[in-house]
Amino acid sequence: MSVETAPRRRRLEPDARRGQILACAVRLFGERPYADVSTTDVAREAGVARGLVNHYFGAKKGLYLEVVRVMVTIPEVALERLPKGDLRTRVDASVTWFLDVVSRHSTSWLAAVTARGMGGDADVERVLAEAEEVAADRMLVAVGLAGQAAHHEELRGMVRAYCGLATSTAREWLQRGALTRAQVHLLLTTTLLTIVEQVIPQVLAGDDSTRPAHPAGPPV
């Protein structure tokens, strides 16, 4: 969920060149709807031949899916950079990292989470769903619960729900201007700490009142 723009028109190694193209695509798809961006536009912005864009990403849709993926997926490096302090320190750092990233790439992130111009597309939905699963696993690592075998799926479900809250709350700040960054930070840190310190211990203790009576069916 972090892309830096490389200098244009330089001789770069393949990974750096790919990253440069992706950074330009992130910016363009953030600024314009899907239909208004072409691989020619991306190539021109990156200072490369269009064939190189196709070489790395295939057709325009493949490039767009990679843009969505990089914007909504929590990278492993984010975990590696978390401080080694107590739970509150790690939760505060996790929320700070998230808010830093979405604000730095606000237009691109908002376009990705709303899949502007591609709503309902099965491939986009798959990328978003995969990002949710990655987020659940990495958030459990961040709060020290990755090794919990008991109620594992329930814990992942709670974290997925929290990630949905984080996305919605960030949109209230960045898109609607209804909340300040400080308010978003307070809401997200307090909620995550409450889930980890109060809700999850009850689940792990086997409190029947916290467990679903039966698998939920589709909404009617």
Short mmCIF file of C-alpha atoms in Angstrom, two decimals:
data_model
loop_
_atom_site.label_atom_id
_atom_site.label_comp_id
_atom_site.label_asym_id
_atom_site.label_seq_id
_atom_site.Cartn_x
_atom_site.Cartn_y
_atom_site.Cartn_z
CA MET A 1 0.00 0.00 0.00
CA SER A 2 2.88 2.31 -0.70
CA VAL A 3 4.30 3.29 -4.08
CA GLU A 4 7.03 5.82 -4.68
CA THR A 5 7.53 7.51 -8.04
CA ALA A 6 10.94 6.82 -9.57
CA PRO A 7 12.75 9.48 -11.64
CA ARG A 8 11.71 9.44 -15.29
CA ARG A 9 13.82 8.58 -18.33
CA ARG A 10 16.65 6.84 -16.53
CA ARG A 11 18.19 3.47 -17.18
CA LEU A 12 16.71 1.34 -14.40
CA GLU A 13 16.83 -2.29 -13.34
CA PRO A 14 13.70 -4.29 -14.28
CA ASP A 15 12.18 -4.18 -10.76
CA ALA A 16 12.75 -0.44 -10.53
CA ARG A 17 11.31 0.13 -14.01
CA ARG A 18 8.24 -1.93 -13.14
CA GLY A 19 7.84 0.07 -9.95
CA GLN A 20 8.13 3.33 -11.88
CA ILE A 21 5.38 2.26 -14.29
CA LEU A 22 3.17 1.14 -11.42
CA ALA A 23 3.70 4.42 -9.55
CA CYS A 24 2.59 6.37 -12.62
CA ALA A 25 -0.44 4.11 -13.05
CA VAL A 26 -1.38 4.58 -9.40
CA ARG A 27 -1.37 8.33 -9.88
CA LEU A 28 -3.29 8.32 -13.16
CA PHE A 29 -5.99 5.89 -12.03
CA GLY A 30 -6.35 8.00 -8.89
CA GLU A 31 -6.86 11.16 -10.92
CA ARG A 32 -9.16 9.77 -13.64
CA PRO A 33 -11.85 7.10 -14.04
CA TYR A 34 -10.75 3.72 -15.43
CA ALA A 35 -12.18 4.42 -18.89
CA ASP A 36 -10.17 7.64 -19.20
CA VAL A 37 -6.74 6.06 -18.66
CA SER A 38 -4.90 4.10 -21.36
CA THR A 39 -1.68 2.13 -21.27
CA THR A 40 -0.35 4.75 -23.70
CA ASP A 41 -1.03 7.42 -21.07
CA VAL A 42 0.80 5.39 -18.44
CA ALA A 43 3.74 4.70 -20.76
CA ARG A 44 4.04 8.37 -21.65
CA GLU A 45 3.94 9.39 -18.00
CA ALA A 46 6.57 6.79 -17.09
CA GLY A 47 8.77 7.66 -20.07
CA VAL A 48 8.74 4.12 -21.50
CA ALA A 49 7.41 2.34 -24.57
CA ARG A 50 3.84 1.05 -24.28
CA GLY A 51 5.13 -2.45 -25.02
CA LEU A 52 7.03 -2.38 -21.73
CA VAL A 53 3.83 -1.67 -19.84
CA ASN A 54 2.23 -4.65 -21.56
CA HIS A 55 5.31 -6.77 -20.82
CA TYR A 56 5.03 -6.23 -17.08
CA PHE A 57 1.27 -6.01 -16.61
CA GLY A 58 -0.49 -7.30 -19.72
CA ALA A 59 -3.51 -5.33 -20.91
CA LYS A 60 -4.92 -2.26 -19.15
CA LYS A 61 -7.11 -4.30 -16.84
CA GLY A 62 -4.14 -6.26 -15.54
CA LEU A 63 -2.37 -3.00 -14.78
CA TYR A 64 -5.47 -1.63 -13.05
CA LEU A 65 -5.85 -4.75 -10.92
CA GLU A 66 -2.24 -4.39 -9.79
CA VAL A 67 -2.91 -0.75 -8.89
CA VAL A 68 -5.90 -1.78 -6.78
CA ARG A 69 -3.88 -4.59 -5.17
CA VAL A 70 -0.98 -2.37 -4.17
CA MET A 71 -3.29 0.32 -2.82
CA VAL A 72 -5.41 -1.95 -0.60
CA THR A 73 -2.99 -4.67 0.51
CA ILE A 74 -0.99 -4.30 3.73
CA PRO A 75 2.62 -5.10 2.77
CA GLU A 76 4.79 -7.37 4.88
CA VAL A 77 7.26 -4.53 5.37
CA ALA A 78 4.65 -2.68 7.43
CA LEU A 79 4.82 -5.48 10.01
CA GLU A 80 8.60 -5.54 9.96
CA ARG A 81 8.70 -1.84 10.83
CA LEU A 82 6.34 -2.02 13.79
CA PRO A 83 7.98 -1.19 17.13
CA LYS A 84 8.61 -4.02 19.59
CA GLY A 85 6.74 -2.30 22.43
CA ASP A 86 3.54 -3.27 24.25
CA LEU A 87 0.15 -3.73 22.61
CA ARG A 88 -0.86 -0.08 22.84
CA THR A 89 2.39 1.03 21.23
CA ARG A 90 1.96 -1.43 18.37
CA VAL A 91 -1.70 -0.54 17.84
CA ASP A 92 -0.87 3.17 17.80
CA ALA A 93 1.95 2.57 15.31
CA SER A 94 -0.29 0.39 13.10
CA VAL A 95 -3.02 3.01 12.91
CA THR A 96 -0.47 5.78 12.32
CA TRP A 97 1.05 3.80 9.43
CA PHE A 98 -2.38 3.24 7.87
CA LEU A 99 -3.37 6.90 8.10
CA ASP A 100 0.00 8.04 6.76
CA VAL A 101 -0.35 5.80 3.70
CA VAL A 102 -3.97 6.58 2.84
CA SER A 103 -3.40 10.31 3.23
CA ARG A 104 -0.21 10.28 1.14
CA HIS A 105 -2.00 8.43 -1.68
CA SER A 106 -5.50 9.69 -0.90
CA THR A 107 -6.92 10.00 -4.42
CA SER A 108 -5.44 6.68 -5.55
CA TRP A 109 -6.48 4.87 -2.38
CA LEU A 110 -10.04 6.19 -2.55
CA ALA A 111 -10.29 5.21 -6.21
CA ALA A 112 -9.05 1.71 -5.37
CA VAL A 113 -11.36 1.04 -2.41
CA THR A 114 -14.36 2.26 -4.37
CA ALA A 115 -13.14 0.59 -7.61
CA ARG A 116 -14.25 3.70 -9.48
CA GLY A 117 -15.50 2.80 -12.94
CA MET A 118 -15.21 -0.95 -12.31
CA GLY A 119 -17.86 -1.57 -9.66
CA GLY A 120 -19.12 -5.16 -9.62
CA ASP A 121 -16.26 -6.50 -11.72
CA ALA A 122 -15.46 -10.04 -10.55
CA ASP A 123 -11.69 -9.63 -10.87
CA VAL A 124 -11.70 -6.40 -8.86
CA GLU A 125 -13.89 -8.03 -6.20
CA ARG A 126 -11.41 -10.92 -6.02
CA VAL A 127 -8.47 -8.55 -5.49
CA LEU A 128 -10.36 -6.69 -2.76
CA ALA A 129 -11.32 -9.97 -1.07
CA GLU A 130 -7.73 -11.21 -1.18
CA ALA A 131 -6.58 -7.95 0.40
CA GLU A 132 -9.09 -8.47 3.23
CA GLU A 133 -7.63 -11.90 3.96
CA VAL A 134 -4.07 -10.57 3.94
CA ALA A 135 -5.12 -7.73 6.24
CA ALA A 136 -6.74 -10.17 8.68
CA ASP A 137 -3.63 -12.33 8.89
CA ARG A 138 -1.24 -9.39 9.26
CA MET A 139 -3.36 -7.56 11.80
CA LEU A 140 -3.42 -10.69 13.96
CA VAL A 141 0.37 -10.73 13.76
CA ALA A 142 0.51 -7.04 14.69
CA VAL A 143 -1.54 -7.54 17.87
CA GLY A 144 0.22 -10.77 18.85
CA LEU A 145 -2.61 -13.20 18.12
CA ALA A 146 -1.31 -14.99 15.02
CA GLY A 147 -0.54 -18.16 17.00
CA GLN A 148 -4.06 -18.58 18.39
CA ALA A 149 -5.41 -21.82 16.94
CA ALA A 150 -8.63 -21.80 18.95
CA HIS A 151 -11.42 -19.70 17.41
CA HIS A 152 -9.02 -18.72 14.65
CA GLU A 153 -11.70 -18.07 12.04
CA GLU A 154 -13.77 -16.06 14.48
CA LEU A 155 -10.75 -13.89 15.27
CA ARG A 156 -10.07 -13.38 11.58
CA GLY A 157 -13.70 -12.42 11.08
CA MET A 158 -13.46 -9.80 13.82
CA VAL A 159 -10.30 -8.36 12.30
CA ARG A 160 -11.87 -8.28 8.83
CA ALA A 161 -14.79 -6.36 10.31
CA TYR A 162 -12.37 -3.95 11.96
CA CYS A 163 -10.56 -3.42 8.65
CA GLY A 164 -13.92 -2.55 7.08
CA LEU A 165 -14.43 0.02 9.83
CA ALA A 166 -10.94 1.42 9.18
CA THR A 167 -11.72 1.85 5.48
CA SER A 168 -15.08 3.51 6.13
CA THR A 169 -13.66 5.80 8.79
CA ALA A 170 -10.77 6.89 6.58
CA ARG A 171 -13.27 7.75 3.87
CA GLU A 172 -15.19 9.91 6.34
CA TRP A 173 -11.96 11.84 6.85
CA LEU A 174 -10.52 11.96 3.32
CA GLN A 175 -13.62 11.96 1.15
CA ARG A 176 -16.39 13.57 3.20
CA GLY A 177 -14.37 15.71 5.61
CA ALA A 178 -16.70 14.66 8.44
CA LEU A 179 -13.84 13.66 10.77
CA THR A 180 -10.37 14.94 11.48
CA ARG A 181 -7.28 12.74 11.37
CA ALA A 182 -7.01 12.94 15.17
CA GLN A 183 -10.62 11.74 15.54
CA VAL A 184 -10.05 8.88 13.10
CA HIS A 185 -6.87 7.89 14.96
CA LEU A 186 -8.71 7.90 18.30
CA LEU A 187 -11.63 5.86 16.96
CA LEU A 188 -9.45 3.23 15.28
CA THR A 189 -6.96 2.79 18.13
CA THR A 190 -9.66 2.65 20.81
CA THR A 191 -11.77 0.19 18.82
CA LEU A 192 -8.86 -2.15 18.07
CA LEU A 193 -7.70 -2.11 21.68
CA THR A 194 -11.24 -2.88 22.85
CA ILE A 195 -11.48 -5.82 20.45
CA VAL A 196 -8.12 -7.24 21.54
CA GLU A 197 -8.35 -6.54 25.28
CA GLN A 198 -12.05 -7.12 25.95
CA VAL A 199 -13.82 -8.97 23.15
CA ILE A 200 -11.24 -11.54 22.07
CA PRO A 201 -10.47 -12.77 25.62
CA GLN A 202 -14.14 -13.68 26.00
CA VAL A 203 -14.05 -15.56 22.72
CA LEU A 204 -10.89 -17.43 23.71
CA ALA A 205 -12.43 -18.27 27.07
CA GLY A 206 -15.22 -20.05 25.23
CA ASP A 207 -18.03 -17.73 26.30
CA ASP A 208 -21.00 -19.27 24.47
CA SER A 209 -22.79 -15.94 24.30
CA THR A 210 -20.04 -14.63 22.00
CA ARG A 211 -20.19 -17.55 19.56
CA PRO A 212 -22.50 -17.75 16.56
CA ALA A 213 -25.39 -20.17 17.12
CA HIS A 214 -25.12 -21.42 13.54
CA PRO A 215 -23.43 -20.37 10.31
CA ALA A 216 -25.04 -17.26 8.92
CA GLY A 217 -26.79 -17.66 5.61
CA PRO A 218 -27.01 -15.07 2.87
CA PRO A 219 -29.07 -11.96 3.69
CA VAL A 220 -32.65 -12.08 2.57
#
